[in-house]
PDB file of C-alpha atoms in Angstrom:
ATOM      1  CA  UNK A   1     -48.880 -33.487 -20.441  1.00  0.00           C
ATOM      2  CA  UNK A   2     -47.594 -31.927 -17.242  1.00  0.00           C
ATOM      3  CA  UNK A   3     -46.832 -27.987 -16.951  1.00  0.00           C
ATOM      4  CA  UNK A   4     -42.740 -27.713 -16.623  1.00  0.00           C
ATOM      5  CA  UNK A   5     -42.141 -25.495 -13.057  1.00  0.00           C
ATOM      6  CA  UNK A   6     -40.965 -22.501 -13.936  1.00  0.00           C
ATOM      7  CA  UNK A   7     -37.538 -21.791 -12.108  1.00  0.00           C
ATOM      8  CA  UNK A   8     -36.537 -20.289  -8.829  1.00  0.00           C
ATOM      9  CA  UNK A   9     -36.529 -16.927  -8.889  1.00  0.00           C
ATOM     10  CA  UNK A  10     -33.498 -16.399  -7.175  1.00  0.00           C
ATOM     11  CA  UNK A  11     -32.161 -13.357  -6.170  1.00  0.00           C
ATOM     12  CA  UNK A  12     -28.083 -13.070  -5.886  1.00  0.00           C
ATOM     13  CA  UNK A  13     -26.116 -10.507  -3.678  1.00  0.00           C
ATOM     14  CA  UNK A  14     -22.210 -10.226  -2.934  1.00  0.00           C
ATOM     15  CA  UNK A  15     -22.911  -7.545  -0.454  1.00  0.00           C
ATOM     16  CA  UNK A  16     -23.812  -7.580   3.467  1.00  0.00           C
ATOM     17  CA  UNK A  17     -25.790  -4.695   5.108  1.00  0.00           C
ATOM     18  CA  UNK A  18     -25.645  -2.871   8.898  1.00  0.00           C
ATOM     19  CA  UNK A  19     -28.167  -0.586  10.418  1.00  0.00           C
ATOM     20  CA  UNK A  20     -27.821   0.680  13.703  1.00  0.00           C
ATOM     21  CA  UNK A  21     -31.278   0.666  15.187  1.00  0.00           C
ATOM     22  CA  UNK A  22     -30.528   2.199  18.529  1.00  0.00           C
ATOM     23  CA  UNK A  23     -27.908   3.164  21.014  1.00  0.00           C
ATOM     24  CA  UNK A  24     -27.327   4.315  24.466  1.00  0.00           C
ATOM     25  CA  UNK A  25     -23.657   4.683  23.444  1.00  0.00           C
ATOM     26  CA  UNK A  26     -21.107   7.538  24.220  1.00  0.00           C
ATOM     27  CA  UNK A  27     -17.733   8.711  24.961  1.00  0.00           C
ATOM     28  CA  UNK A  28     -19.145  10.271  28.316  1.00  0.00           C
ATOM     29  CA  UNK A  29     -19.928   6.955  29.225  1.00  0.00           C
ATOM     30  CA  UNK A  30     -16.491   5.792  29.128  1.00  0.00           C
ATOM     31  CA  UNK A  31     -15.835   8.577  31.190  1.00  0.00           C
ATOM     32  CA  UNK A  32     -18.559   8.781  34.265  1.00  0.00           C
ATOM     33  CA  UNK A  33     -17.832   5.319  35.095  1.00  0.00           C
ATOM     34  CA  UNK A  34     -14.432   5.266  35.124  1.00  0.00           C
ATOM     35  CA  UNK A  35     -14.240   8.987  37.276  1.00  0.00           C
ATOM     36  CA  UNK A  36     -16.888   7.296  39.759  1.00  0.00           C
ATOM     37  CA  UNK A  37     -13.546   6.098  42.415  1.00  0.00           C
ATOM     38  CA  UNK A  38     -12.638   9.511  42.505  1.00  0.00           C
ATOM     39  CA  UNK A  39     -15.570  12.220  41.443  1.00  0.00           C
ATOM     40  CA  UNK A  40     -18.320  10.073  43.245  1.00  0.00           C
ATOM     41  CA  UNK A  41     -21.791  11.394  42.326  1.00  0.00           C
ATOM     42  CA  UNK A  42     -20.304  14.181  41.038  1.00  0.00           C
ATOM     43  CA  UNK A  43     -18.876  12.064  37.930  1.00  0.00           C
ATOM     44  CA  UNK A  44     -21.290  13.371  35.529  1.00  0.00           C
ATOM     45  CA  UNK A  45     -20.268  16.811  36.388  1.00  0.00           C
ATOM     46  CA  UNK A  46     -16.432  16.042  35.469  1.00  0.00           C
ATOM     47  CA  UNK A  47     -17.512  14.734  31.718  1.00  0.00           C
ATOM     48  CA  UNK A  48     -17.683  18.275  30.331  1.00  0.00           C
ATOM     49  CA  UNK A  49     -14.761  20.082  32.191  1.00  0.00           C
ATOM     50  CA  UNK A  50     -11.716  19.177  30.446  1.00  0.00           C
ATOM     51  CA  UNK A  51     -12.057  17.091  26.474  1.00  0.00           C
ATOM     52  CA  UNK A  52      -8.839  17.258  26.640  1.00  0.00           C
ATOM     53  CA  UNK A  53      -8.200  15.737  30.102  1.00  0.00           C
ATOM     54  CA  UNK A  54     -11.325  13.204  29.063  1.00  0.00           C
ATOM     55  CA  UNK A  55      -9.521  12.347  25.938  1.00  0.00           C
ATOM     56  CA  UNK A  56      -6.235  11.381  28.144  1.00  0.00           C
ATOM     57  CA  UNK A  57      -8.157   9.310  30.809  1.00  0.00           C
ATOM     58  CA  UNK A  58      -9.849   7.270  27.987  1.00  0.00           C
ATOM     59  CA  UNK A  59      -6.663   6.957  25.802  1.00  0.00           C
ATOM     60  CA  UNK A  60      -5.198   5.840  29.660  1.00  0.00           C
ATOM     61  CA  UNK A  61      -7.744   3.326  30.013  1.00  0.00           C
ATOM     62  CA  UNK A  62      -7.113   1.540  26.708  1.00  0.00           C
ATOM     63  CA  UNK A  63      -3.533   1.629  27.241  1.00  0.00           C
ATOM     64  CA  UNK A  64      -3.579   0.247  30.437  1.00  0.00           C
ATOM     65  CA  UNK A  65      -6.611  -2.103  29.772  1.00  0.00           C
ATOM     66  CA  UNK A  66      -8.772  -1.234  32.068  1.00  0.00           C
ATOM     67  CA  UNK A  67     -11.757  -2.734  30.713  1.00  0.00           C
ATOM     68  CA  UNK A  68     -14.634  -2.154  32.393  1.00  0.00           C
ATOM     69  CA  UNK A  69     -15.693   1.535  31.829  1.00  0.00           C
ATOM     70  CA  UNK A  70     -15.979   0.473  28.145  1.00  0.00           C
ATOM     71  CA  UNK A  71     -19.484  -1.690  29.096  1.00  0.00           C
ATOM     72  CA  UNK A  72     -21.358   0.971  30.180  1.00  0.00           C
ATOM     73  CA  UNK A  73     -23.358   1.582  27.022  1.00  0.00           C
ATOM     74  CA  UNK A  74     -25.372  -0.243  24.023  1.00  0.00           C
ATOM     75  CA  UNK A  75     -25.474  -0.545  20.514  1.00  0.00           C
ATOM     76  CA  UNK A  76     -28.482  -3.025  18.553  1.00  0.00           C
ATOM     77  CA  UNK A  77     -27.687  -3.492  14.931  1.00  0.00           C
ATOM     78  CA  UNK A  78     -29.683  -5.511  12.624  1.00  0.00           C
ATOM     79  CA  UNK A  79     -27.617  -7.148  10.055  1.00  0.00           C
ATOM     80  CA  UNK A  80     -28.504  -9.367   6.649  1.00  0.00           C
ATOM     81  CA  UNK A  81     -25.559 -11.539   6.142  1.00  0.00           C
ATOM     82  CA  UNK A  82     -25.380 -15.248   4.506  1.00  0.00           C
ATOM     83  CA  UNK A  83     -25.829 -17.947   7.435  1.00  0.00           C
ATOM     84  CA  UNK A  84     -21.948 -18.656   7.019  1.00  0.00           C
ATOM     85  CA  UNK A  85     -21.296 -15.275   8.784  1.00  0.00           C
ATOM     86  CA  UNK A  86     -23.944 -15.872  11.379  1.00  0.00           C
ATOM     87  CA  UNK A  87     -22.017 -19.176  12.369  1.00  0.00           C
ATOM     88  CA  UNK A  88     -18.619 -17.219  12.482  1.00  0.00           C
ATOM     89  CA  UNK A  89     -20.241 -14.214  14.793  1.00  0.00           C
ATOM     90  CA  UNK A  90     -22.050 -16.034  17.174  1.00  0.00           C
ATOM     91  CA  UNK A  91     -18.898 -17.435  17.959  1.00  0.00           C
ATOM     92  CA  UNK A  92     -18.413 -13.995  20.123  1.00  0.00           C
ATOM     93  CA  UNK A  93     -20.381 -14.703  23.312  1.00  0.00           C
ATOM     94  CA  UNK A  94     -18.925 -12.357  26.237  1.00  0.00           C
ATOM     95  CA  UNK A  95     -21.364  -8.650  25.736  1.00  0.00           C
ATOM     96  CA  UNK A  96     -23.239  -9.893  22.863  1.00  0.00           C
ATOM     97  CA  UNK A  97     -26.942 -10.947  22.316  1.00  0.00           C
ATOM     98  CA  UNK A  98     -28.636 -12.068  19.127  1.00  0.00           C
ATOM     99  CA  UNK A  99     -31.973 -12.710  17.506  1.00  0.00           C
ATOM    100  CA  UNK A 100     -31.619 -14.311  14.091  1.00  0.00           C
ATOM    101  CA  UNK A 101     -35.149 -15.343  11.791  1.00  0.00           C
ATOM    102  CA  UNK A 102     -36.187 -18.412  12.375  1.00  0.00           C
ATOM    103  CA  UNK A 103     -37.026 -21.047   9.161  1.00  0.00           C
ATOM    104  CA  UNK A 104     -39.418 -22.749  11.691  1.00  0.00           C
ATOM    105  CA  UNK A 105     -41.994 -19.916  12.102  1.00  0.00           C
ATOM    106  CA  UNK A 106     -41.789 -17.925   8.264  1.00  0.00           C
ATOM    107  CA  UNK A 107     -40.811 -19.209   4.794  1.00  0.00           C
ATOM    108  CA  UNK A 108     -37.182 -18.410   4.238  1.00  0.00           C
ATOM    109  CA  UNK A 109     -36.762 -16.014   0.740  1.00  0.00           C
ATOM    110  CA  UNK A 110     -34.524 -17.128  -2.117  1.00  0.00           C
ATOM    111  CA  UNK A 111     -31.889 -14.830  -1.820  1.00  0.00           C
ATOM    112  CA  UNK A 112     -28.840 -15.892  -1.735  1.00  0.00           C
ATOM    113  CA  UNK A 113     -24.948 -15.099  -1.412  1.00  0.00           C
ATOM    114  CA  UNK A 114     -22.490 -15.302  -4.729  1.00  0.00           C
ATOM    115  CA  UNK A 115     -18.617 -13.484  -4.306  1.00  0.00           C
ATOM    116  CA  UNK A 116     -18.825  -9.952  -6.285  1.00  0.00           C
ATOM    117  CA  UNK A 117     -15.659  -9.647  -8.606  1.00  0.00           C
ATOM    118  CA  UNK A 118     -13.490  -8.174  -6.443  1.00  0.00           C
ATOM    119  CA  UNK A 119     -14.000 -10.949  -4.235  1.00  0.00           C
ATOM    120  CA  UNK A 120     -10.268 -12.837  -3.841  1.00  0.00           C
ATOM    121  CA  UNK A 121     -10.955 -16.463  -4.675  1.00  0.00           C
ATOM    122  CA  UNK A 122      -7.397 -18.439  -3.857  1.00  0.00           C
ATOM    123  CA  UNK A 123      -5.932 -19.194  -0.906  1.00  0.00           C
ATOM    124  CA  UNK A 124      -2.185 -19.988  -0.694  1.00  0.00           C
ATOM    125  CA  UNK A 125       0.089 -20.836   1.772  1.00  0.00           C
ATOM    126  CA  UNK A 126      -0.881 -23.037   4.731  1.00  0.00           C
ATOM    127  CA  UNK A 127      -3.330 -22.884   7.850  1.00  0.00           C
ATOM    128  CA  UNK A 128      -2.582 -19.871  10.404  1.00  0.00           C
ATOM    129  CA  UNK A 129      -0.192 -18.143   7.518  1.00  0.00           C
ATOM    130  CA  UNK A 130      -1.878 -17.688   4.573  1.00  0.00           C
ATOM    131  CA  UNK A 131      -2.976 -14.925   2.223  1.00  0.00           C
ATOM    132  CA  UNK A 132      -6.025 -14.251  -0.788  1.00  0.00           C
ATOM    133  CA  UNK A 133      -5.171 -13.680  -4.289  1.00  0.00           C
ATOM    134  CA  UNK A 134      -6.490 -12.543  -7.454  1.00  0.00           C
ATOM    135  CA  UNK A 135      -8.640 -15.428  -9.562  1.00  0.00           C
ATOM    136  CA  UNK A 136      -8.987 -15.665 -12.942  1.00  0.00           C
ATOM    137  CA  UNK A 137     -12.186 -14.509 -14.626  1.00  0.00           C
ATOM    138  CA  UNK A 138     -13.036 -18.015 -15.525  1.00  0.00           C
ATOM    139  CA  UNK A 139     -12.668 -19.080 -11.932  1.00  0.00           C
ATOM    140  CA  UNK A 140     -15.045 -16.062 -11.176  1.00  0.00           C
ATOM    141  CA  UNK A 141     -17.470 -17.149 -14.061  1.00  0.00           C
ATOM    142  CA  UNK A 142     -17.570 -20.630 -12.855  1.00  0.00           C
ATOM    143  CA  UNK A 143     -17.878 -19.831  -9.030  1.00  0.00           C
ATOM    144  CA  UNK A 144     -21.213 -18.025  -9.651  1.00  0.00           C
ATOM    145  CA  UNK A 145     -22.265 -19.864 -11.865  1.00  0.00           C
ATOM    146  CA  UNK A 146     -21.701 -23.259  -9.977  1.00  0.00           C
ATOM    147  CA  UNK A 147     -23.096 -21.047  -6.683  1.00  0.00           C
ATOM    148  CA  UNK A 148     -25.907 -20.372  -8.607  1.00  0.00           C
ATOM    149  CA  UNK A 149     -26.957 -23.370 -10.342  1.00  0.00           C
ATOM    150  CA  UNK A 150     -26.774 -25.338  -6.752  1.00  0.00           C
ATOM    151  CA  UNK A 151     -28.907 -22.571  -5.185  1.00  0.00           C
ATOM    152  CA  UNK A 152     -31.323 -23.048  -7.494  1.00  0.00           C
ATOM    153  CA  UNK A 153     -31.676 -26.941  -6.908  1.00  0.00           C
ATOM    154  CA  UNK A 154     -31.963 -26.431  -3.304  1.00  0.00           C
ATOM    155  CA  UNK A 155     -34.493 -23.986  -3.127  1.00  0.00           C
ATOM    156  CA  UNK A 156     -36.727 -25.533  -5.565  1.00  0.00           C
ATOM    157  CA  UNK A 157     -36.185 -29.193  -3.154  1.00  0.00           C
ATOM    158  CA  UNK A 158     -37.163 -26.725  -0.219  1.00  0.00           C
ATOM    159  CA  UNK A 159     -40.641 -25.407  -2.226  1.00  0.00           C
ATOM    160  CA  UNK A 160     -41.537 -28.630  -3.368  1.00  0.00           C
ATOM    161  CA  UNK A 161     -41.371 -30.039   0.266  1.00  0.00           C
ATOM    162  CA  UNK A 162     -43.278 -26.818   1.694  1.00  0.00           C
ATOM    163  CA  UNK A 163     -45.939 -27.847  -1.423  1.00  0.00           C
ATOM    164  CA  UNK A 164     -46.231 -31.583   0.215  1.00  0.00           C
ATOM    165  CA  UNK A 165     -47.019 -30.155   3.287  1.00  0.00           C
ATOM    166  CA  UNK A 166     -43.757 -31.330   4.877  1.00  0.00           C
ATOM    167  CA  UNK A 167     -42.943 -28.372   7.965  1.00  0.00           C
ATOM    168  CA  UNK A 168     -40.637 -25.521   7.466  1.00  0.00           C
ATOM    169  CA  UNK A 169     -38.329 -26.967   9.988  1.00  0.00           C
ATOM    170  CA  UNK A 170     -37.780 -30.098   8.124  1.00  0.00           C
ATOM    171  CA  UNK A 171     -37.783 -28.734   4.731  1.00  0.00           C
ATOM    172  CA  UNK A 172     -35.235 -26.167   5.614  1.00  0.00           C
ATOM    173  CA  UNK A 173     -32.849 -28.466   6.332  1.00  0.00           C
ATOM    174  CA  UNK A 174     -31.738 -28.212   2.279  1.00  0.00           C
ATOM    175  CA  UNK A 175     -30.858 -24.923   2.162  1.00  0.00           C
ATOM    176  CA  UNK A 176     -27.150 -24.021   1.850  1.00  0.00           C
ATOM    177  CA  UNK A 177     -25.381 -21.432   4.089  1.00  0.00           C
ATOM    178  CA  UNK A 178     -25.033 -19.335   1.735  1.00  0.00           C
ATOM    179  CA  UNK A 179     -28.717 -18.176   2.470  1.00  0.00           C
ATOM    180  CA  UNK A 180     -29.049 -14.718   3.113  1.00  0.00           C
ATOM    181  CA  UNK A 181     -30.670 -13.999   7.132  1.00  0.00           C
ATOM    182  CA  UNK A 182     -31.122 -11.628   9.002  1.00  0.00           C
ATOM    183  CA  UNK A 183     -30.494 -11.048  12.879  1.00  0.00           C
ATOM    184  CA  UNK A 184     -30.707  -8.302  16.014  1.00  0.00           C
ATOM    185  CA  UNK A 185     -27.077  -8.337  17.219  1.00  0.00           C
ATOM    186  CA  UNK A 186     -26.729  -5.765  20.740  1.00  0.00           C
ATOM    187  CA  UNK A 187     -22.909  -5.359  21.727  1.00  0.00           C
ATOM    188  CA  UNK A 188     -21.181  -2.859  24.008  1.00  0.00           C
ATOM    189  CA  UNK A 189     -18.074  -0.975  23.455  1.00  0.00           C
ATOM    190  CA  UNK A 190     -15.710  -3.364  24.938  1.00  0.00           C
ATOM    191  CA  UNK A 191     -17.438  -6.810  23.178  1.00  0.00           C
ATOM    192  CA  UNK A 192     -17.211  -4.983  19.999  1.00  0.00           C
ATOM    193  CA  UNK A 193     -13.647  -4.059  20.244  1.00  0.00           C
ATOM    194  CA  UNK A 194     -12.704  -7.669  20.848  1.00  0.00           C
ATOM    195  CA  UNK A 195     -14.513  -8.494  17.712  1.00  0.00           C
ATOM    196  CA  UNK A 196     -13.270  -5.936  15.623  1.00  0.00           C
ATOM    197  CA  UNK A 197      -9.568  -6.596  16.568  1.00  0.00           C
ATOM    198  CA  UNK A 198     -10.598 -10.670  15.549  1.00  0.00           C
ATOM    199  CA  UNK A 199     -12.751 -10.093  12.658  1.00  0.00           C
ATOM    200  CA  UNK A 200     -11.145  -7.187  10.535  1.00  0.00           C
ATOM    201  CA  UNK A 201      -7.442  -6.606   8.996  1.00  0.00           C
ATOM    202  CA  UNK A 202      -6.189  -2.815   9.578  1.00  0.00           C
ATOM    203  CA  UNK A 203      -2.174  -1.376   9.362  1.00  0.00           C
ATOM    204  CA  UNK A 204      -2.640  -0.210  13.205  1.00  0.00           C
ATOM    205  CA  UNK A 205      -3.232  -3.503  14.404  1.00  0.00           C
ATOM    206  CA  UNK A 206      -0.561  -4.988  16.637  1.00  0.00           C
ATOM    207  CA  UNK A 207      -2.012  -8.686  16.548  1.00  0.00           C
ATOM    208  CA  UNK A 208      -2.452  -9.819  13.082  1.00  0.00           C
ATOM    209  CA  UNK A 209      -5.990 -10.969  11.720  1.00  0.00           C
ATOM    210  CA  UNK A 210      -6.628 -13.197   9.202  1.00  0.00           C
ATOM    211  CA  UNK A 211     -10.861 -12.804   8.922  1.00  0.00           C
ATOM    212  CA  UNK A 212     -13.172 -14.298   6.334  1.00  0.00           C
ATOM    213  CA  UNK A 213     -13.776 -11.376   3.767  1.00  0.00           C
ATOM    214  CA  UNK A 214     -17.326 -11.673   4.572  1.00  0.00           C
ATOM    215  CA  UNK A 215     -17.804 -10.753   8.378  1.00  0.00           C
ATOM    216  CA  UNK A 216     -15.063  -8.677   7.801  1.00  0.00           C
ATOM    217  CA  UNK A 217     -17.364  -6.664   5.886  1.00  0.00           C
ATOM    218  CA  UNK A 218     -19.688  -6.490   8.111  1.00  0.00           C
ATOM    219  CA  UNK A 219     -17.036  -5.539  10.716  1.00  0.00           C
ATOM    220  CA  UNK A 220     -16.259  -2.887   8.808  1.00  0.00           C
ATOM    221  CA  UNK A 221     -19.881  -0.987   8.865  1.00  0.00           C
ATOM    222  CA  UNK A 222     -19.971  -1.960  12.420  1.00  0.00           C
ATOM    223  CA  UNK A 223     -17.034   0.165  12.881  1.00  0.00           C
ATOM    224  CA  UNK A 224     -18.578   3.215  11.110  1.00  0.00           C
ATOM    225  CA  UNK A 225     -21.593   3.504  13.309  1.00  0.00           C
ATOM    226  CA  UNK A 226     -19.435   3.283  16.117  1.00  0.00           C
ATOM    227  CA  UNK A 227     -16.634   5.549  15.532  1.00  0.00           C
ATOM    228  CA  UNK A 228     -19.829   8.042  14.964  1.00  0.00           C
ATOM    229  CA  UNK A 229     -21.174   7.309  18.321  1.00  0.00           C
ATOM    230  CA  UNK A 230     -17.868   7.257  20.179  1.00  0.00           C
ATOM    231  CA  UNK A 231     -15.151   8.867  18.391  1.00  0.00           C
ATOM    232  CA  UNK A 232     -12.746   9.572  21.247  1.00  0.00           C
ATOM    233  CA  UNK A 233     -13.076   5.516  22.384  1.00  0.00           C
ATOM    234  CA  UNK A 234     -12.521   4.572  18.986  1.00  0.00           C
ATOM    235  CA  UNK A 235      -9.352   6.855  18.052  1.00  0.00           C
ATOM    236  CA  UNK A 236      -7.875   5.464  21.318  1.00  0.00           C
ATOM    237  CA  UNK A 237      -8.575   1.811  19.849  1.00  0.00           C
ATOM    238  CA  UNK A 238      -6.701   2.678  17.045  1.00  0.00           C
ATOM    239  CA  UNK A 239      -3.921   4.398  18.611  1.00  0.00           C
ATOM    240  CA  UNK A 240      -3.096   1.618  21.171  1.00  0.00           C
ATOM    241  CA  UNK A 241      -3.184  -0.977  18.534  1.00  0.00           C
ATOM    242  CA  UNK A 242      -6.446  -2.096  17.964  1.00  0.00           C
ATOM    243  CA  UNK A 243      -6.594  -4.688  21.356  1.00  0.00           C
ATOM    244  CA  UNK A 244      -9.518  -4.805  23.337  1.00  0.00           C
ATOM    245  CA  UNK A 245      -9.230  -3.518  26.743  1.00  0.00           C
TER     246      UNK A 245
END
């Protein structure tokens, strides 16, 4: 008589996480680059004169989109997101570079992605104008448990390949997106405005968005760490309609 397996122990999130692991990021950098035409070497002097002068020439510079002043620093976050997400971001090339885990050099954890309750399961209407509503408990009860069930399945196809000796990368090929990863993700100012203004919904915005709840989460803790780092770049973002410069 052969022992039954016992079965996946599976571990099921609905949320997303952000950590900022370092920055070289500032308002003054906005600010030294963009006085360097007309301060010189001297630019770096002019940054603590006037905040309130600084705070016009940066609210100028998003206005008028001049761009390039908003490069001139660095943010690295490290982010644990279902693959789905992944696929959406690195879909934003310009001012970004990644690192994701690989499932050809470690043995990829069951943990795994399932909508929390407040998650809005219908769509309506039709592609490029459509909205999220509401579902019905039951459609909540059977979307986990579905999610569940099939992540399950999959991860216990994935072991008992690893057992045969079959290689990561080949085994891995079973696993679902909705796999939680993990990946380094360094961005400037300007290359995370343009995402922001893509991948998250906000009342200021003058060009509608219509992002996958998902990354828009992890938009939004994006936007935290960075409206702590540069708060005078970032209220000027928001007052001049949330475009990237």
């Amino acid at each position: 008589m052969t022992d039954t397996p016992e079965p996946t122990k599976a571990h099921f999130r609905s949320d997303v996480t952000v950590d900022l692991v370092k920055s070289a990021a500032s308002d003054s950098d906005v600010l030294f680059a963009a006085r360097v035409s007309t301060a010189g070497e001297q630019s770096l002097e002019e940054v603590t004169k006037d905040p309130e002068r600084s705070k016009g020439l940066i609210n100028y510079l998003m206005r008028d989109r001049h761009g390039s002043p908003f490069e001139h620093n660095s943010m690295t976050f490290f982010i644990s997101a279902p693959i789905f997400v992944f696929r959406e971001f690195m879909r934003h090339r310009v001012g970004w570079s990644y690192n994701e885990e690989s499932g050809r050099y470690r043995e990829l954890e069951p943990v795994f992605y399932v909508p929390g309750e407040t998650r809005k399961l219908i769509q309506q209407g039709r592609p490029g104008k459509y909205e999220f509503v509401e579902g019905t408990p039951e459609q909540h009860e059977l979307t986990s448990r579905v999610m569940e069930d099939s992540y399950r399945q999959a991860y216990d196809a994935y072991q008992e390949m690893l057992a045969a000796g079959v290689a990561r990368e080949v085994a891995r090929a079973v696993l679902p997106v909705g796999l939680f990863s993990t990946m380094y993700a360094t961005c400037n100012a300007r290359s995370l405005m343009h995402f922001l203004g893509l991948r998250t919904q906000h009342e200021l915005a003058k060009v509608p968005s219509f992002p996958q709840r998902e990354i828009e989460m992890v938009g939004e803790q994006m936007e935290q760490h960075w409206q702590q780092l540069m708060p005078l770049t970032h209220a000027a973002f928001n007052k001049n309609g949330r475009v990237a410069p």
